[in-house]
Amino acid sequence: MGTTVRPAALEDAAAACVVLRRSIQECCQQDHQDDSARLDAWLGNKTPATIGSWIASPTNHMLVAVRDGALVGVALLTQSGKLPLCYVLPEFQHCGVGKALLDSVEAKARAWGIGALSLKSTAGACDFFARNGYTNGGMEKTCYGLECSLFWKKLNAAPGADAAGGKRFCNCNAP
């Protein structure tokens, strides 16, 4: 059965938390190196309550990937063009789930009139983002003290998406 990507609902927060925590713990060992302090810092805000607040925020667009009725992936887009989350359960990596999430995020970004996306990638996800047209802009530290790669991708905006149409979320063109 295929993967369905849909907007996250508040009732998805607990399952999304499981996806995030498992993916970080099991797939990002190259980044956290099983260092409990690093891992604890990274996982500290990965709680159902915090994820619920991300879902509820009007400046975010959180998506979930569902396969066979189970939530298997999570992505979060901000109106500033950042992609702070794009995680998939370990057993569903390399099955098209991440690509489906990324395609949906990019479509929403275009609809919002966002011209470029940026993200901080884990070591294990760098090849995934590069394969999907993202450019590696060099290394950067995360707020958790981890080294990561800063990626970006220029998007073609959706037709009619512009500041006059209310789809731009900064005030850079304000009088």
PDB file of C-alpha atoms in Angstrom:
ATOM      1  CA  MET A   1       0.000   0.000   0.000  1.00  0.00           C
ATOM      2  CA  GLY A   2       1.203   3.546  -0.723  1.00  0.00           C
ATOM      3  CA  THR A   3       2.036   6.465   1.483  1.00  0.00           C
ATOM      4  CA  THR A   4      -0.505   9.200   2.148  1.00  0.00           C
ATOM      5  CA  VAL A   5       0.715  12.635   3.226  1.00  0.00           C
ATOM      6  CA  ARG A   6      -1.733  14.914   5.007  1.00  0.00           C
ATOM      7  CA  PRO A   7      -1.712  17.899   7.360  1.00  0.00           C
ATOM      8  CA  ALA A   8      -1.074  16.877  10.947  1.00  0.00           C
ATOM      9  CA  ALA A   9      -3.910  17.064  13.470  1.00  0.00           C
ATOM     10  CA  LEU A  10      -3.524  17.587  17.213  1.00  0.00           C
ATOM     11  CA  GLU A  11      -4.392  13.932  17.782  1.00  0.00           C
ATOM     12  CA  ASP A  12      -1.252  13.011  15.782  1.00  0.00           C
ATOM     13  CA  ALA A  13       1.095  14.594  18.337  1.00  0.00           C
ATOM     14  CA  ALA A  14       1.855  11.424  20.330  1.00  0.00           C
ATOM     15  CA  ALA A  15       2.512   9.285  17.248  1.00  0.00           C
ATOM     16  CA  ALA A  16       4.584  12.081  15.653  1.00  0.00           C
ATOM     17  CA  CYS A  17       6.624  12.217  18.858  1.00  0.00           C
ATOM     18  CA  VAL A  18       7.397   8.502  18.535  1.00  0.00           C
ATOM     19  CA  VAL A  19       8.514   8.994  14.918  1.00  0.00           C
ATOM     20  CA  LEU A  20      10.807  11.891  15.821  1.00  0.00           C
ATOM     21  CA  ARG A  21      12.352  10.238  18.863  1.00  0.00           C
ATOM     22  CA  ARG A  22      12.930   6.856  17.199  1.00  0.00           C
ATOM     23  CA  SER A  23      14.358   8.399  14.053  1.00  0.00           C
ATOM     24  CA  ILE A  24      16.764  10.585  16.029  1.00  0.00           C
ATOM     25  CA  GLN A  25      17.801   7.781  18.388  1.00  0.00           C
ATOM     26  CA  GLU A  26      18.179   5.059  15.763  1.00  0.00           C
ATOM     27  CA  CYS A  27      19.074   6.850  12.521  1.00  0.00           C
ATOM     28  CA  CYS A  28      21.155   9.792  13.714  1.00  0.00           C
ATOM     29  CA  GLN A  29      23.834   7.959  15.687  1.00  0.00           C
ATOM     30  CA  GLN A  30      26.537   9.470  13.494  1.00  0.00           C
ATOM     31  CA  ASP A  31      25.402  12.861  14.808  1.00  0.00           C
ATOM     32  CA  HIS A  32      24.760  12.173  18.503  1.00  0.00           C
ATOM     33  CA  GLN A  33      27.380   9.376  18.752  1.00  0.00           C
ATOM     34  CA  ASP A  34      25.339   7.770  21.532  1.00  0.00           C
ATOM     35  CA  ASP A  35      26.407  10.659  23.803  1.00  0.00           C
ATOM     36  CA  SER A  36      23.585  10.796  26.345  1.00  0.00           C
ATOM     37  CA  ALA A  37      23.984  14.550  26.972  1.00  0.00           C
ATOM     38  CA  ARG A  38      23.733  15.343  23.244  1.00  0.00           C
ATOM     39  CA  LEU A  39      20.851  12.971  22.759  1.00  0.00           C
ATOM     40  CA  ASP A  40      18.979  14.308  25.794  1.00  0.00           C
ATOM     41  CA  ALA A  41      19.407  17.887  24.538  1.00  0.00           C
ATOM     42  CA  TRP A  42      18.183  16.933  21.048  1.00  0.00           C
ATOM     43  CA  LEU A  43      15.192  14.978  22.349  1.00  0.00           C
ATOM     44  CA  GLY A  44      14.332  17.464  25.112  1.00  0.00           C
ATOM     45  CA  ASN A  45      11.604  19.253  23.173  1.00  0.00           C
ATOM     46  CA  LYS A  46      10.331  16.153  21.373  1.00  0.00           C
ATOM     47  CA  THR A  47       7.262  15.683  23.582  1.00  0.00           C
ATOM     48  CA  PRO A  48       3.610  15.284  22.579  1.00  0.00           C
ATOM     49  CA  ALA A  49       2.787  18.646  24.190  1.00  0.00           C
ATOM     50  CA  THR A  50       5.497  20.510  22.293  1.00  0.00           C
ATOM     51  CA  ILE A  51       4.630  18.786  19.026  1.00  0.00           C
ATOM     52  CA  GLY A  52       0.987  19.683  19.605  1.00  0.00           C
ATOM     53  CA  SER A  53       1.999  23.334  19.918  1.00  0.00           C
ATOM     54  CA  TRP A  54       3.928  23.098  16.624  1.00  0.00           C
ATOM     55  CA  ILE A  55       0.862  21.616  14.945  1.00  0.00           C
ATOM     56  CA  ALA A  56      -1.405  24.329  16.371  1.00  0.00           C
ATOM     57  CA  SER A  57       0.858  27.239  15.439  1.00  0.00           C
ATOM     58  CA  PRO A  58      -0.568  29.334  12.579  1.00  0.00           C
ATOM     59  CA  THR A  59       2.979  30.017  11.309  1.00  0.00           C
ATOM     60  CA  ASN A  60       3.703  26.308  10.816  1.00  0.00           C
ATOM     61  CA  HIS A  61       2.499  23.637   8.451  1.00  0.00           C
ATOM     62  CA  MET A  62       3.137  20.157   9.844  1.00  0.00           C
ATOM     63  CA  LEU A  63       2.597  17.130   7.661  1.00  0.00           C
ATOM     64  CA  VAL A  64       2.455  13.463   8.508  1.00  0.00           C
ATOM     65  CA  ALA A  65       3.016  10.445   6.299  1.00  0.00           C
ATOM     66  CA  VAL A  66       0.695   7.512   6.867  1.00  0.00           C
ATOM     67  CA  ARG A  67       1.137   3.993   5.546  1.00  0.00           C
ATOM     68  CA  ASP A  68      -1.232   1.118   6.292  1.00  0.00           C
ATOM     69  CA  GLY A  69      -2.960   3.276   8.914  1.00  0.00           C
ATOM     70  CA  ALA A  70       0.228   4.023  10.868  1.00  0.00           C
ATOM     71  CA  LEU A  71       2.000   7.353  11.127  1.00  0.00           C
ATOM     72  CA  VAL A  72       5.502   6.738   9.715  1.00  0.00           C
ATOM     73  CA  GLY A  73       6.903  10.200   8.922  1.00  0.00           C
ATOM     74  CA  VAL A  74       6.756  13.844   9.994  1.00  0.00           C
ATOM     75  CA  ALA A  75       7.779  17.121   8.363  1.00  0.00           C
ATOM     76  CA  LEU A  76       7.411  20.717   9.494  1.00  0.00           C
ATOM     77  CA  LEU A  77       7.497  23.833   7.316  1.00  0.00           C
ATOM     78  CA  THR A  78       7.613  27.339   8.762  1.00  0.00           C
ATOM     79  CA  GLN A  79       6.307  30.429   6.996  1.00  0.00           C
ATOM     80  CA  SER A  80       9.877  31.769   6.986  1.00  0.00           C
ATOM     81  CA  GLY A  81      10.894  28.971   4.601  1.00  0.00           C
ATOM     82  CA  LYS A  82      12.620  26.706   7.093  1.00  0.00           C
ATOM     83  CA  LEU A  83      12.257  22.955   7.212  1.00  0.00           C
ATOM     84  CA  PRO A  84      13.172  22.142  10.827  1.00  0.00           C
ATOM     85  CA  LEU A  85      11.755  18.600  10.731  1.00  0.00           C
ATOM     86  CA  CYS A  86      11.725  15.852   8.144  1.00  0.00           C
ATOM     87  CA  TYR A  87      11.946  12.464   9.857  1.00  0.00           C
ATOM     88  CA  VAL A  88      10.857   8.940   8.974  1.00  0.00           C
ATOM     89  CA  LEU A  89      10.686   5.797  11.085  1.00  0.00           C
ATOM     90  CA  PRO A  90      13.825   3.683  10.535  1.00  0.00           C
ATOM     91  CA  GLU A  91      11.940   0.766   8.967  1.00  0.00           C
ATOM     92  CA  PHE A  92      10.341   3.089   6.394  1.00  0.00           C
ATOM     93  CA  GLN A  93      13.473   4.828   5.180  1.00  0.00           C
ATOM     94  CA  HIS A  94      14.345   4.289   1.504  1.00  0.00           C
ATOM     95  CA  CYS A  95      10.677   3.497   0.726  1.00  0.00           C
ATOM     96  CA  GLY A  96       9.616   6.870  -0.687  1.00  0.00           C
ATOM     97  CA  VAL A  97       8.137   8.234   2.547  1.00  0.00           C
ATOM     98  CA  GLY A  98      10.706  11.020   2.942  1.00  0.00           C
ATOM     99  CA  LYS A  99      10.347  11.979  -0.723  1.00  0.00           C
ATOM    100  CA  ALA A 100       6.555  12.144  -0.393  1.00  0.00           C
ATOM    101  CA  LEU A 101       6.887  14.411   2.656  1.00  0.00           C
ATOM    102  CA  LEU A 102       9.448  16.631   0.940  1.00  0.00           C
ATOM    103  CA  ASP A 103       7.314  16.967  -2.210  1.00  0.00           C
ATOM    104  CA  SER A 104       4.322  18.003  -0.094  1.00  0.00           C
ATOM    105  CA  VAL A 105       6.382  20.505   1.902  1.00  0.00           C
ATOM    106  CA  GLU A 106       7.712  22.068  -1.295  1.00  0.00           C
ATOM    107  CA  ALA A 107       4.206  22.305  -2.774  1.00  0.00           C
ATOM    108  CA  LYS A 108       2.953  24.107   0.349  1.00  0.00           C
ATOM    109  CA  ALA A 109       5.978  26.426   0.325  1.00  0.00           C
ATOM    110  CA  ARG A 110       5.256  27.334  -3.289  1.00  0.00           C
ATOM    111  CA  ALA A 111       1.595  27.953  -2.464  1.00  0.00           C
ATOM    112  CA  TRP A 112       2.711  30.287   0.338  1.00  0.00           C
ATOM    113  CA  GLY A 113       4.956  32.138  -2.127  1.00  0.00           C
ATOM    114  CA  ILE A 114       8.174  31.043  -0.426  1.00  0.00           C
ATOM    115  CA  GLY A 115      11.078  31.388  -2.861  1.00  0.00           C
ATOM    116  CA  ALA A 116      13.592  29.139  -1.104  1.00  0.00           C
ATOM    117  CA  LEU A 117      13.710  26.511   1.627  1.00  0.00           C
ATOM    118  CA  SER A 118      16.526  26.027   4.112  1.00  0.00           C
ATOM    119  CA  LEU A 119      17.268  23.246   6.556  1.00  0.00           C
ATOM    120  CA  LYS A 120      19.940  21.817   8.799  1.00  0.00           C
ATOM    121  CA  SER A 121      20.615  18.217   7.845  1.00  0.00           C
ATOM    122  CA  THR A 122      21.880  15.341   9.908  1.00  0.00           C
ATOM    123  CA  ALA A 123      24.876  13.478   8.508  1.00  0.00           C
ATOM    124  CA  GLY A 124      22.740  10.542   7.434  1.00  0.00           C
ATOM    125  CA  ALA A 125      20.220  12.684   5.536  1.00  0.00           C
ATOM    126  CA  CYS A 126      22.694  14.770   3.493  1.00  0.00           C
ATOM    127  CA  ASP A 127      22.574  12.452   0.480  1.00  0.00           C
ATOM    128  CA  PHE A 128      18.756  12.445   0.575  1.00  0.00           C
ATOM    129  CA  PHE A 129      18.537  16.240   0.403  1.00  0.00           C
ATOM    130  CA  ALA A 130      21.259  16.456  -2.256  1.00  0.00           C
ATOM    131  CA  ARG A 131      19.373  13.903  -4.416  1.00  0.00           C
ATOM    132  CA  ASN A 132      16.296  16.081  -4.108  1.00  0.00           C
ATOM    133  CA  GLY A 133      17.916  19.241  -5.441  1.00  0.00           C
ATOM    134  CA  TYR A 134      19.157  20.868  -2.237  1.00  0.00           C
ATOM    135  CA  THR A 135      22.542  22.601  -2.188  1.00  0.00           C
ATOM    136  CA  ASN A 136      24.944  22.065   0.697  1.00  0.00           C
ATOM    137  CA  GLY A 137      25.962  25.476   2.014  1.00  0.00           C
ATOM    138  CA  GLY A 138      28.523  24.220   4.527  1.00  0.00           C
ATOM    139  CA  MET A 139      28.672  23.174   8.142  1.00  0.00           C
ATOM    140  CA  GLU A 140      26.869  24.840  11.024  1.00  0.00           C
ATOM    141  CA  LYS A 141      26.198  24.056  14.677  1.00  0.00           C
ATOM    142  CA  THR A 142      22.681  23.390  15.881  1.00  0.00           C
ATOM    143  CA  CYS A 143      21.273  24.756  19.115  1.00  0.00           C
ATOM    144  CA  TYR A 144      21.921  21.263  20.513  1.00  0.00           C
ATOM    145  CA  GLY A 145      25.661  21.600  19.842  1.00  0.00           C
ATOM    146  CA  LEU A 146      25.678  19.165  16.923  1.00  0.00           C
ATOM    147  CA  GLU A 147      27.500  19.766  13.651  1.00  0.00           C
ATOM    148  CA  CYS A 148      25.130  19.716  10.708  1.00  0.00           C
ATOM    149  CA  SER A 149      25.051  20.641   7.041  1.00  0.00           C
ATOM    150  CA  LEU A 150      23.094  23.733   6.043  1.00  0.00           C
ATOM    151  CA  PHE A 151      21.089  22.979   2.888  1.00  0.00           C
ATOM    152  CA  TRP A 152      18.905  25.233   0.748  1.00  0.00           C
ATOM    153  CA  LYS A 153      16.811  24.953  -2.373  1.00  0.00           C
ATOM    154  CA  LYS A 154      15.375  27.663  -4.581  1.00  0.00           C
ATOM    155  CA  LEU A 155      11.733  27.048  -5.434  1.00  0.00           C
ATOM    156  CA  ASN A 156       9.621  28.337  -8.265  1.00  0.00           C
ATOM    157  CA  ALA A 157       6.702  30.107  -6.618  1.00  0.00           C
ATOM    158  CA  ALA A 158       3.184  29.022  -7.470  1.00  0.00           C
ATOM    159  CA  PRO A 159       1.411  31.206 -10.046  1.00  0.00           C
ATOM    160  CA  GLY A 160      -0.175  34.232  -8.385  1.00  0.00           C
ATOM    161  CA  ALA A 161       1.684  33.807  -5.077  1.00  0.00           C
ATOM    162  CA  ASP A 162       3.030  37.212  -4.154  1.00  0.00           C
ATOM    163  CA  ALA A 163       3.092  39.795  -1.377  1.00  0.00           C
ATOM    164  CA  ALA A 164       0.021  41.561  -2.793  1.00  0.00           C
ATOM    165  CA  GLY A 165      -1.882  38.288  -2.589  1.00  0.00           C
ATOM    166  CA  GLY A 166      -1.055  37.952   1.088  1.00  0.00           C
ATOM    167  CA  LYS A 167       1.139  34.911   0.618  1.00  0.00           C
ATOM    168  CA  ARG A 168       4.421  36.497   1.715  1.00  0.00           C
ATOM    169  CA  PHE A 169       5.059  36.436   5.449  1.00  0.00           C
ATOM    170  CA  CYS A 170       7.858  38.938   6.008  1.00  0.00           C
ATOM    171  CA  ASN A 171       7.582  42.711   5.947  1.00  0.00           C
ATOM    172  CA  CYS A 172      10.565  43.258   3.679  1.00  0.00           C
ATOM    173  CA  ASN A 173       8.343  45.016   1.097  1.00  0.00           C
ATOM    174  CA  ALA A 174       6.311  46.968   3.642  1.00  0.00           C
ATOM    175  CA  PRO A 175       6.197  50.745   3.151  1.00  0.00           C
TER     176      PRO A 175
END
